[in-house]
Amino acid sequence: MPVDQYVGGVEHAILHLLYSRFFTKVLYDMGLVTFTEPFTQLMNQGQVINKGRAMSKSFGNGVDLGAQIDQFGVDAIRTTVVFAGPPEDDIDWADVSPSATLRFLQRAWRIANDVTSPVGADPGDGDLELRRFTHRTLGEISDLLNIRRFNVCVARLMELANATRKAIDQRVGGADPAVREAAEYTAIALSLFAPYVAEEMWESLGHAPSVAEVSWPTVDPQLRTAQSVTMAVQVQGKVRAKIDVPADISDADAESLALADENVQRYLAGRSVAKIIVRAPKMVSIVPGV
């Protein structure tokens, strides 16, 4: 002690939390501990409600958790709760969709089963576009976990599953090492929310149990860095063009590309340029002459 992170509902804040703080302060006054607060951080999680109200027999709005698990599986129910919003917010069960979450988990599971490259295949030989997406996604998830935005983590995993599926079906197939890398990273991250599905994915990928014992993947900073960005070009304060440019474009090159754009030329209508403000790589603002 003190505990790094305390998680509890409102009823904990007024009962258990109050008592634990009281006892800690007494122990401190007695010289038995060296701290006055038992917990370093506190988070009060929200409540799962239904149709705008707390679940109650009198309201007739209760949800049979056992029946939900039987229908969708425990991983789908758990991930649905996580995906519904930040942990501090209330969740209205009438607004969520366990069936949609189940479809996502099934899609991730199928991706793992579609991988045909051998275990240990060098991802560096794989599809560069998918590798960049994988590493950017995992980097974002790593950052989001630290601030407890677990719902956004699940959203990023859904995007990664979609990108991997697209790579398999439309570009490189299941034998590409980048597809294996994406599937393995998905399984590792998904084990935080859907451990049973993640274990099945891990086994399908040719690994011994358990995925929970695997170290968190290392993100390649070069792959995580965006290779291109969309640069907006303004003429008299209004966006007249959007151009994909290298992320490290120089101010001079950004200015040249902006002035050469056909839409920009049309809005300049042959007028001279009085001033150009370059904020490469995100924006170029052009002020025409009189």
PDB file of C-alpha atoms in Angstrom:
ATOM      1  CA  MET A   1       0.000   0.000   0.000  1.00  0.00           C
ATOM      2  CA  PRO A   2      -1.051   2.589  -0.882  1.00  0.00           C
ATOM      3  CA  VAL A   3      -2.965   0.836  -3.681  1.00  0.00           C
ATOM      4  CA  ASP A   4      -2.172   2.178  -7.174  1.00  0.00           C
ATOM      5  CA  GLN A   5      -5.735   2.118  -8.510  1.00  0.00           C
ATOM      6  CA  TYR A   6      -9.079   1.786  -6.743  1.00  0.00           C
ATOM      7  CA  VAL A   7     -12.131   1.005  -8.870  1.00  0.00           C
ATOM      8  CA  GLY A   8     -15.576   1.058  -7.338  1.00  0.00           C
ATOM      9  CA  GLY A   9     -19.126   2.234  -7.828  1.00  0.00           C
ATOM     10  CA  VAL A  10     -20.954   5.029  -6.057  1.00  0.00           C
ATOM     11  CA  GLU A  11     -21.948   2.724  -3.204  1.00  0.00           C
ATOM     12  CA  HIS A  12     -18.271   1.939  -2.639  1.00  0.00           C
ATOM     13  CA  ALA A  13     -17.389   5.620  -2.495  1.00  0.00           C
ATOM     14  CA  ILE A  14     -19.737   6.237   0.421  1.00  0.00           C
ATOM     15  CA  LEU A  15     -19.143   2.981   2.303  1.00  0.00           C
ATOM     16  CA  HIS A  16     -16.012   0.943   1.701  1.00  0.00           C
ATOM     17  CA  LEU A  17     -13.919   3.889   0.509  1.00  0.00           C
ATOM     18  CA  LEU A  18     -14.977   6.035   3.473  1.00  0.00           C
ATOM     19  CA  TYR A  19     -14.194   3.293   6.002  1.00  0.00           C
ATOM     20  CA  SER A  20     -10.845   2.391   4.431  1.00  0.00           C
ATOM     21  CA  ARG A  21      -9.752   6.024   4.507  1.00  0.00           C
ATOM     22  CA  PHE A  22     -10.833   6.319   8.143  1.00  0.00           C
ATOM     23  CA  PHE A  23      -8.878   3.242   9.216  1.00  0.00           C
ATOM     24  CA  THR A  24      -5.804   4.339   7.250  1.00  0.00           C
ATOM     25  CA  LYS A  25      -5.745   7.701   8.999  1.00  0.00           C
ATOM     26  CA  VAL A  26      -6.086   5.995  12.397  1.00  0.00           C
ATOM     27  CA  LEU A  27      -3.207   3.661  11.565  1.00  0.00           C
ATOM     28  CA  TYR A  28      -1.150   6.664  10.476  1.00  0.00           C
ATOM     29  CA  ASP A  29      -1.850   8.460  13.759  1.00  0.00           C
ATOM     30  CA  MET A  30      -0.761   5.296  15.597  1.00  0.00           C
ATOM     31  CA  GLY A  31       2.521   5.293  13.664  1.00  0.00           C
ATOM     32  CA  LEU A  32       1.805   1.957  11.970  1.00  0.00           C
ATOM     33  CA  VAL A  33       1.819   3.243   8.359  1.00  0.00           C
ATOM     34  CA  THR A  34       3.616   6.115   6.660  1.00  0.00           C
ATOM     35  CA  PHE A  35       0.777   7.322   4.396  1.00  0.00           C
ATOM     36  CA  THR A  36      -2.573   8.982   5.022  1.00  0.00           C
ATOM     37  CA  GLU A  37      -4.520   7.833   1.951  1.00  0.00           C
ATOM     38  CA  PRO A  38      -5.027   4.127   1.123  1.00  0.00           C
ATOM     39  CA  PHE A  39      -5.413   4.621  -2.642  1.00  0.00           C
ATOM     40  CA  THR A  40      -3.327   6.629  -5.092  1.00  0.00           C
ATOM     41  CA  GLN A  41      -6.053   6.888  -7.745  1.00  0.00           C
ATOM     42  CA  LEU A  42      -9.827   6.478  -7.612  1.00  0.00           C
ATOM     43  CA  MET A  43     -12.214   5.699 -10.451  1.00  0.00           C
ATOM     44  CA  ASN A  44     -15.957   5.325  -9.939  1.00  0.00           C
ATOM     45  CA  GLN A  45     -17.316   3.116 -12.716  1.00  0.00           C
ATOM     46  CA  GLY A  46     -20.744   3.707 -14.162  1.00  0.00           C
ATOM     47  CA  GLN A  47     -23.820   1.547 -13.822  1.00  0.00           C
ATOM     48  CA  VAL A  48     -25.513  -0.710 -16.368  1.00  0.00           C
ATOM     49  CA  ILE A  49     -29.099   0.523 -16.640  1.00  0.00           C
ATOM     50  CA  ASN A  50     -31.926  -0.409 -19.000  1.00  0.00           C
ATOM     51  CA  LYS A  51     -34.362   1.887 -20.795  1.00  0.00           C
ATOM     52  CA  GLY A  52     -33.135   4.901 -18.865  1.00  0.00           C
ATOM     53  CA  ARG A  53     -33.593   3.394 -15.392  1.00  0.00           C
ATOM     54  CA  ALA A  54     -31.710   1.279 -12.925  1.00  0.00           C
ATOM     55  CA  MET A  55     -32.716  -2.343 -13.373  1.00  0.00           C
ATOM     56  CA  SER A  56     -35.499  -3.271 -10.992  1.00  0.00           C
ATOM     57  CA  LYS A  57     -38.219  -5.898 -10.695  1.00  0.00           C
ATOM     58  CA  SER A  58     -40.712  -3.155  -9.968  1.00  0.00           C
ATOM     59  CA  PHE A  59     -39.815  -1.432 -13.244  1.00  0.00           C
ATOM     60  CA  GLY A  60     -39.822  -4.741 -15.123  1.00  0.00           C
ATOM     61  CA  ASN A  61     -36.644  -3.772 -16.956  1.00  0.00           C
ATOM     62  CA  GLY A  62     -34.242  -6.417 -15.688  1.00  0.00           C
ATOM     63  CA  VAL A  63     -31.909  -8.267 -18.049  1.00  0.00           C
ATOM     64  CA  ASP A  64     -31.162 -11.969 -17.546  1.00  0.00           C
ATOM     65  CA  LEU A  65     -27.378 -12.045 -17.754  1.00  0.00           C
ATOM     66  CA  GLY A  66     -27.293 -15.839 -17.935  1.00  0.00           C
ATOM     67  CA  ALA A  67     -29.610 -15.842 -20.940  1.00  0.00           C
ATOM     68  CA  GLN A  68     -27.500 -13.164 -22.638  1.00  0.00           C
ATOM     69  CA  ILE A  69     -24.333 -15.217 -22.121  1.00  0.00           C
ATOM     70  CA  ASP A  70     -26.057 -18.362 -23.410  1.00  0.00           C
ATOM     71  CA  GLN A  71     -27.135 -16.514 -26.549  1.00  0.00           C
ATOM     72  CA  PHE A  72     -24.029 -14.495 -27.370  1.00  0.00           C
ATOM     73  CA  GLY A  73     -21.183 -15.925 -25.264  1.00  0.00           C
ATOM     74  CA  VAL A  74     -19.401 -14.385 -22.316  1.00  0.00           C
ATOM     75  CA  ASP A  75     -16.734 -12.728 -24.492  1.00  0.00           C
ATOM     76  CA  ALA A  76     -19.353 -10.899 -26.548  1.00  0.00           C
ATOM     77  CA  ILE A  77     -21.173  -9.672 -23.434  1.00  0.00           C
ATOM     78  CA  ARG A  78     -17.977  -8.528 -21.751  1.00  0.00           C
ATOM     79  CA  THR A  79     -16.735  -6.760 -24.874  1.00  0.00           C
ATOM     80  CA  THR A  80     -20.142  -5.154 -25.398  1.00  0.00           C
ATOM     81  CA  VAL A  81     -19.982  -3.600 -21.935  1.00  0.00           C
ATOM     82  CA  VAL A  82     -16.444  -2.358 -22.531  1.00  0.00           C
ATOM     83  CA  PHE A  83     -17.259  -0.990 -25.987  1.00  0.00           C
ATOM     84  CA  ALA A  84     -20.397   0.848 -24.853  1.00  0.00           C
ATOM     85  CA  GLY A  85     -18.500   3.811 -23.391  1.00  0.00           C
ATOM     86  CA  PRO A  86     -15.835   5.018 -20.961  1.00  0.00           C
ATOM     87  CA  PRO A  87     -15.839   3.076 -17.669  1.00  0.00           C
ATOM     88  CA  GLU A  88     -16.992   6.114 -15.703  1.00  0.00           C
ATOM     89  CA  ASP A  89     -20.211   6.466 -17.717  1.00  0.00           C
ATOM     90  CA  ASP A  90     -23.531   4.670 -17.272  1.00  0.00           C
ATOM     91  CA  ILE A  91     -24.466   2.137 -19.966  1.00  0.00           C
ATOM     92  CA  ASP A  92     -28.042   1.714 -21.140  1.00  0.00           C
ATOM     93  CA  TRP A  93     -28.454  -1.933 -22.164  1.00  0.00           C
ATOM     94  CA  ALA A  94     -31.279  -0.941 -24.508  1.00  0.00           C
ATOM     95  CA  ASP A  95     -28.758   0.991 -26.634  1.00  0.00           C
ATOM     96  CA  VAL A  96     -26.078  -1.700 -27.064  1.00  0.00           C
ATOM     97  CA  SER A  97     -25.813  -4.601 -29.488  1.00  0.00           C
ATOM     98  CA  PRO A  98     -24.210  -7.858 -28.301  1.00  0.00           C
ATOM     99  CA  SER A  99     -25.000  -9.394 -31.703  1.00  0.00           C
ATOM    100  CA  ALA A 100     -22.827  -6.794 -33.463  1.00  0.00           C
ATOM    101  CA  THR A 101     -20.005  -7.439 -31.017  1.00  0.00           C
ATOM    102  CA  LEU A 102     -20.328 -11.166 -31.627  1.00  0.00           C
ATOM    103  CA  ARG A 103     -19.988 -10.607 -35.382  1.00  0.00           C
ATOM    104  CA  PHE A 104     -16.771  -8.663 -34.778  1.00  0.00           C
ATOM    105  CA  LEU A 105     -15.329 -11.468 -32.632  1.00  0.00           C
ATOM    106  CA  GLN A 106     -16.278 -14.033 -35.267  1.00  0.00           C
ATOM    107  CA  ARG A 107     -14.583 -11.902 -37.921  1.00  0.00           C
ATOM    108  CA  ALA A 108     -11.381 -11.730 -35.853  1.00  0.00           C
ATOM    109  CA  TRP A 109     -11.513 -15.505 -35.279  1.00  0.00           C
ATOM    110  CA  ARG A 110     -11.880 -16.176 -39.013  1.00  0.00           C
ATOM    111  CA  ILE A 111      -8.876 -13.962 -39.772  1.00  0.00           C
ATOM    112  CA  ALA A 112      -6.690 -16.082 -37.482  1.00  0.00           C
ATOM    113  CA  ASN A 113      -7.897 -19.219 -39.248  1.00  0.00           C
ATOM    114  CA  ASP A 114      -7.141 -17.729 -42.672  1.00  0.00           C
ATOM    115  CA  VAL A 115      -3.451 -17.168 -41.869  1.00  0.00           C
ATOM    116  CA  THR A 116      -1.287 -19.675 -43.797  1.00  0.00           C
ATOM    117  CA  SER A 117       2.220 -18.273 -43.344  1.00  0.00           C
ATOM    118  CA  PRO A 118       4.431 -20.258 -40.931  1.00  0.00           C
ATOM    119  CA  VAL A 119       4.966 -19.264 -37.319  1.00  0.00           C
ATOM    120  CA  GLY A 120       7.956 -16.957 -37.136  1.00  0.00           C
ATOM    121  CA  ALA A 121       7.609 -15.644 -40.694  1.00  0.00           C
ATOM    122  CA  ASP A 122       9.398 -12.307 -41.019  1.00  0.00           C
ATOM    123  CA  PRO A 123       6.716  -9.586 -41.161  1.00  0.00           C
ATOM    124  CA  GLY A 124       9.273  -7.322 -42.791  1.00  0.00           C
ATOM    125  CA  ASP A 125       8.689  -9.281 -46.002  1.00  0.00           C
ATOM    126  CA  GLY A 126       4.957  -8.581 -45.851  1.00  0.00           C
ATOM    127  CA  ASP A 127       2.540  -5.960 -47.120  1.00  0.00           C
ATOM    128  CA  LEU A 128       3.838  -2.562 -46.025  1.00  0.00           C
ATOM    129  CA  GLU A 129       0.430  -0.859 -46.020  1.00  0.00           C
ATOM    130  CA  LEU A 130      -1.035  -3.396 -43.590  1.00  0.00           C
ATOM    131  CA  ARG A 131       2.076  -3.304 -41.399  1.00  0.00           C
ATOM    132  CA  ARG A 132       1.814   0.461 -41.053  1.00  0.00           C
ATOM    133  CA  PHE A 133      -1.855   0.218 -40.155  1.00  0.00           C
ATOM    134  CA  THR A 134      -1.142  -2.543 -37.613  1.00  0.00           C
ATOM    135  CA  HIS A 135       1.619  -0.646 -35.837  1.00  0.00           C
ATOM    136  CA  ARG A 136      -0.284   2.645 -35.812  1.00  0.00           C
ATOM    137  CA  THR A 137      -3.303   0.870 -34.349  1.00  0.00           C
ATOM    138  CA  LEU A 138      -1.326  -0.959 -31.678  1.00  0.00           C
ATOM    139  CA  GLY A 139       0.466   2.246 -30.750  1.00  0.00           C
ATOM    140  CA  GLU A 140      -2.857   4.028 -30.306  1.00  0.00           C
ATOM    141  CA  ILE A 141      -4.222   1.149 -28.228  1.00  0.00           C
ATOM    142  CA  SER A 142      -1.152   1.259 -25.974  1.00  0.00           C
ATOM    143  CA  ASP A 143      -1.743   4.966 -25.357  1.00  0.00           C
ATOM    144  CA  LEU A 144      -5.488   4.514 -24.836  1.00  0.00           C
ATOM    145  CA  LEU A 145      -5.002   1.758 -22.254  1.00  0.00           C
ATOM    146  CA  ASN A 146      -2.980   4.138 -20.104  1.00  0.00           C
ATOM    147  CA  ILE A 147      -5.902   6.583 -19.921  1.00  0.00           C
ATOM    148  CA  ARG A 148      -8.531   3.839 -19.555  1.00  0.00           C
ATOM    149  CA  ARG A 149     -10.323   4.505 -22.841  1.00  0.00           C
ATOM    150  CA  PHE A 150     -11.043   0.813 -23.308  1.00  0.00           C
ATOM    151  CA  ASN A 151     -14.057   1.455 -25.544  1.00  0.00           C
ATOM    152  CA  VAL A 152     -11.860   3.234 -28.069  1.00  0.00           C
ATOM    153  CA  CYS A 153      -9.362   0.347 -27.868  1.00  0.00           C
ATOM    154  CA  VAL A 154     -12.118  -2.020 -28.999  1.00  0.00           C
ATOM    155  CA  ALA A 155     -13.038   0.387 -31.808  1.00  0.00           C
ATOM    156  CA  ARG A 156      -9.422   0.396 -32.996  1.00  0.00           C
ATOM    157  CA  LEU A 157      -9.355  -3.419 -32.941  1.00  0.00           C
ATOM    158  CA  MET A 158     -12.483  -3.455 -35.102  1.00  0.00           C
ATOM    159  CA  GLU A 159     -10.728  -1.185 -37.591  1.00  0.00           C
ATOM    160  CA  LEU A 160      -7.656  -3.437 -37.577  1.00  0.00           C
ATOM    161  CA  ALA A 161      -9.804  -6.504 -38.221  1.00  0.00           C
ATOM    162  CA  ASN A 162     -11.464  -4.730 -41.159  1.00  0.00           C
ATOM    163  CA  ALA A 163      -8.105  -3.674 -42.612  1.00  0.00           C
ATOM    164  CA  THR A 164      -6.712  -7.192 -42.248  1.00  0.00           C
ATOM    165  CA  ARG A 165      -9.799  -8.721 -43.853  1.00  0.00           C
ATOM    166  CA  LYS A 166      -9.461  -6.301 -46.773  1.00  0.00           C
ATOM    167  CA  ALA A 167      -5.779  -7.184 -47.185  1.00  0.00           C
ATOM    168  CA  ILE A 168      -6.607 -10.903 -47.242  1.00  0.00           C
ATOM    169  CA  ASP A 169      -9.528 -10.650 -49.656  1.00  0.00           C
ATOM    170  CA  GLN A 170      -8.367  -7.901 -52.011  1.00  0.00           C
ATOM    171  CA  ARG A 171      -4.572  -7.715 -51.985  1.00  0.00           C
ATOM    172  CA  VAL A 172      -2.192 -10.260 -50.514  1.00  0.00           C
ATOM    173  CA  GLY A 173      -4.112 -13.292 -49.209  1.00  0.00           C
ATOM    174  CA  GLY A 174      -3.579 -15.241 -46.004  1.00  0.00           C
ATOM    175  CA  ALA A 175       0.008 -16.262 -46.774  1.00  0.00           C
ATOM    176  CA  ASP A 176       1.447 -12.761 -46.396  1.00  0.00           C
ATOM    177  CA  PRO A 177       3.564 -12.422 -43.192  1.00  0.00           C
ATOM    178  CA  ALA A 178       2.010  -9.001 -42.523  1.00  0.00           C
ATOM    179  CA  VAL A 179      -1.373 -10.712 -42.207  1.00  0.00           C
ATOM    180  CA  ARG A 180       0.055 -13.061 -39.578  1.00  0.00           C
ATOM    181  CA  GLU A 181       1.524 -10.112 -37.696  1.00  0.00           C
ATOM    182  CA  ALA A 182      -1.818  -8.282 -37.751  1.00  0.00           C
ATOM    183  CA  ALA A 183      -3.703 -11.402 -36.595  1.00  0.00           C
ATOM    184  CA  GLU A 184      -1.236 -12.078 -33.776  1.00  0.00           C
ATOM    185  CA  TYR A 185      -1.343  -8.478 -32.579  1.00  0.00           C
ATOM    186  CA  THR A 186      -5.139  -8.575 -32.710  1.00  0.00           C
ATOM    187  CA  ALA A 187      -5.220 -11.747 -30.608  1.00  0.00           C
ATOM    188  CA  ILE A 188      -2.868 -10.287 -27.994  1.00  0.00           C
ATOM    189  CA  ALA A 189      -4.805  -7.024 -27.666  1.00  0.00           C
ATOM    190  CA  LEU A 190      -8.167  -8.786 -27.814  1.00  0.00           C
ATOM    191  CA  SER A 191      -7.151 -11.036 -24.908  1.00  0.00           C
ATOM    192  CA  LEU A 192      -7.692  -8.017 -22.632  1.00  0.00           C
ATOM    193  CA  PHE A 193     -11.410  -7.992 -23.459  1.00  0.00           C
ATOM    194  CA  ALA A 194     -12.339 -11.351 -25.014  1.00  0.00           C
ATOM    195  CA  PRO A 195      -9.901 -13.897 -23.533  1.00  0.00           C
ATOM    196  CA  TYR A 196     -11.633 -17.047 -24.780  1.00  0.00           C
ATOM    197  CA  VAL A 197     -11.796 -15.948 -28.409  1.00  0.00           C
ATOM    198  CA  ALA A 198      -8.216 -14.665 -28.173  1.00  0.00           C
ATOM    199  CA  GLU A 199      -7.016 -18.060 -26.887  1.00  0.00           C
ATOM    200  CA  GLU A 200      -8.690 -19.831 -29.802  1.00  0.00           C
ATOM    201  CA  MET A 201      -7.127 -17.358 -32.236  1.00  0.00           C
ATOM    202  CA  TRP A 202      -3.709 -17.878 -30.654  1.00  0.00           C
ATOM    203  CA  GLU A 203      -4.001 -21.648 -30.995  1.00  0.00           C
ATOM    204  CA  SER A 204      -5.185 -21.347 -34.605  1.00  0.00           C
ATOM    205  CA  LEU A 205      -2.125 -19.233 -35.321  1.00  0.00           C
ATOM    206  CA  GLY A 206       0.061 -22.142 -34.226  1.00  0.00           C
ATOM    207  CA  HIS A 207       1.087 -20.944 -30.781  1.00  0.00           C
ATOM    208  CA  ALA A 208       0.997 -22.776 -27.476  1.00  0.00           C
ATOM    209  CA  PRO A 209      -1.300 -21.460 -24.765  1.00  0.00           C
ATOM    210  CA  SER A 210      -1.606 -18.999 -23.295  1.00  0.00           C
ATOM    211  CA  VAL A 211      -1.846 -15.696 -25.129  1.00  0.00           C
ATOM    212  CA  ALA A 212      -2.210 -14.073 -21.697  1.00  0.00           C
ATOM    213  CA  GLU A 213       1.432 -14.947 -20.988  1.00  0.00           C
ATOM    214  CA  VAL A 214       2.759 -13.222 -24.110  1.00  0.00           C
ATOM    215  CA  SER A 215       4.588  -9.919 -23.782  1.00  0.00           C
ATOM    216  CA  TRP A 216       2.933  -6.833 -25.217  1.00  0.00           C
ATOM    217  CA  PRO A 217       4.139  -6.324 -28.815  1.00  0.00           C
ATOM    218  CA  THR A 218       6.749  -3.703 -29.592  1.00  0.00           C
ATOM    219  CA  VAL A 219       5.553  -0.957 -31.908  1.00  0.00           C
ATOM    220  CA  ASP A 220       7.955   0.074 -34.660  1.00  0.00           C
ATOM    221  CA  PRO A 221       8.087   3.899 -34.466  1.00  0.00           C
ATOM    222  CA  GLN A 222       8.934   4.204 -38.168  1.00  0.00           C
ATOM    223  CA  LEU A 223       5.903   2.147 -39.152  1.00  0.00           C
ATOM    224  CA  ARG A 224       3.696   4.029 -36.709  1.00  0.00           C
ATOM    225  CA  THR A 225       4.607   7.425 -38.146  1.00  0.00           C
ATOM    226  CA  ALA A 226       2.267   8.512 -40.896  1.00  0.00           C
ATOM    227  CA  GLN A 227       3.951   8.543 -44.306  1.00  0.00           C
ATOM    228  CA  SER A 228       1.495  11.025 -45.794  1.00  0.00           C
ATOM    229  CA  VAL A 229      -1.045  13.571 -44.601  1.00  0.00           C
ATOM    230  CA  THR A 230      -3.831  15.581 -46.200  1.00  0.00           C
ATOM    231  CA  MET A 231      -2.883  19.217 -46.678  1.00  0.00           C
ATOM    232  CA  ALA A 232      -5.687  21.760 -46.909  1.00  0.00           C
ATOM    233  CA  VAL A 233      -5.232  24.705 -49.246  1.00  0.00           C
ATOM    234  CA  GLN A 234      -7.172  27.880 -48.487  1.00  0.00           C
ATOM    235  CA  VAL A 235      -7.846  30.742 -50.870  1.00  0.00           C
ATOM    236  CA  GLN A 236      -9.131  33.861 -49.120  1.00  0.00           C
ATOM    237  CA  GLY A 237      -9.852  31.832 -45.994  1.00  0.00           C
ATOM    238  CA  LYS A 238     -11.892  29.078 -47.674  1.00  0.00           C
ATOM    239  CA  VAL A 239     -10.636  25.558 -48.321  1.00  0.00           C
ATOM    240  CA  ARG A 240     -10.413  25.092 -52.071  1.00  0.00           C
ATOM    241  CA  ALA A 241      -8.268  21.946 -52.283  1.00  0.00           C
ATOM    242  CA  LYS A 242      -7.047  18.985 -50.273  1.00  0.00           C
ATOM    243  CA  ILE A 243      -3.784  17.358 -51.338  1.00  0.00           C
ATOM    244  CA  ASP A 244      -2.084  14.219 -50.038  1.00  0.00           C
ATOM    245  CA  VAL A 245       1.530  15.131 -49.284  1.00  0.00           C
ATOM    246  CA  PRO A 246       4.503  13.496 -47.544  1.00  0.00           C
ATOM    247  CA  ALA A 247       4.436  13.987 -43.783  1.00  0.00           C
ATOM    248  CA  ASP A 248       7.899  15.589 -43.901  1.00  0.00           C
ATOM    249  CA  ILE A 249       7.209  17.926 -46.827  1.00  0.00           C
ATOM    250  CA  SER A 250       9.128  21.194 -46.791  1.00  0.00           C
ATOM    251  CA  ASP A 251       7.398  24.582 -46.735  1.00  0.00           C
ATOM    252  CA  ALA A 252       8.696  25.364 -50.220  1.00  0.00           C
ATOM    253  CA  ASP A 253       7.370  22.115 -51.695  1.00  0.00           C
ATOM    254  CA  ALA A 254       4.019  22.577 -49.929  1.00  0.00           C
ATOM    255  CA  GLU A 255       3.715  26.055 -51.429  1.00  0.00           C
ATOM    256  CA  SER A 256       4.572  24.793 -54.917  1.00  0.00           C
ATOM    257  CA  LEU A 257       2.036  21.964 -54.790  1.00  0.00           C
ATOM    258  CA  ALA A 258      -0.668  24.287 -53.501  1.00  0.00           C
ATOM    259  CA  LEU A 259      -0.131  26.847 -56.251  1.00  0.00           C
ATOM    260  CA  ALA A 260      -0.050  24.153 -58.938  1.00  0.00           C
ATOM    261  CA  ASP A 261      -3.413  22.631 -57.945  1.00  0.00           C
ATOM    262  CA  GLU A 262      -6.100  23.088 -60.623  1.00  0.00           C
ATOM    263  CA  ASN A 263      -8.844  24.096 -58.157  1.00  0.00           C
ATOM    264  CA  VAL A 264      -6.567  26.660 -56.549  1.00  0.00           C
ATOM    265  CA  GLN A 265      -5.662  28.089 -59.957  1.00  0.00           C
ATOM    266  CA  ARG A 266      -9.346  28.363 -60.842  1.00  0.00           C
ATOM    267  CA  TYR A 267     -10.151  30.329 -57.680  1.00  0.00           C
ATOM    268  CA  LEU A 268      -7.139  32.567 -58.162  1.00  0.00           C
ATOM    269  CA  ALA A 269      -8.491  33.301 -61.680  1.00  0.00           C
ATOM    270  CA  GLY A 270      -5.169  34.622 -62.913  1.00  0.00           C
ATOM    271  CA  ARG A 271      -4.730  37.064 -60.040  1.00  0.00           C
ATOM    272  CA  SER A 272      -1.362  37.546 -58.427  1.00  0.00           C
ATOM    273  CA  VAL A 273      -0.616  36.182 -54.988  1.00  0.00           C
ATOM    274  CA  ALA A 274      -0.197  38.810 -52.291  1.00  0.00           C
ATOM    275  CA  LYS A 275       0.687  36.487 -49.435  1.00  0.00           C
ATOM    276  CA  ILE A 276       1.144  32.795 -48.682  1.00  0.00           C
ATOM    277  CA  ILE A 277       1.091  31.349 -45.184  1.00  0.00           C
ATOM    278  CA  VAL A 278       2.506  27.833 -45.024  1.00  0.00           C
ATOM    279  CA  ARG A 279       1.883  25.551 -42.088  1.00  0.00           C
ATOM    280  CA  ALA A 280       3.262  22.391 -43.671  1.00  0.00           C
ATOM    281  CA  PRO A 281       2.235  19.678 -43.800  1.00  0.00           C
ATOM    282  CA  LYS A 282      -1.312  20.533 -42.688  1.00  0.00           C
ATOM    283  CA  MET A 283      -2.278  23.781 -44.406  1.00  0.00           C
ATOM    284  CA  VAL A 284      -1.359  26.435 -46.953  1.00  0.00           C
ATOM    285  CA  SER A 285      -3.286  29.692 -46.917  1.00  0.00           C
ATOM    286  CA  ILE A 286      -3.188  31.889 -50.059  1.00  0.00           C
ATOM    287  CA  VAL A 287      -4.207  35.546 -50.111  1.00  0.00           C
ATOM    288  CA  PRO A 288      -4.764  36.773 -53.683  1.00  0.00           C
ATOM    289  CA  GLY A 289      -3.646  40.207 -54.827  1.00  0.00           C
ATOM    290  CA  VAL A 290      -6.053  42.934 -55.834  1.00  0.00           C
TER     291      VAL A 290
END
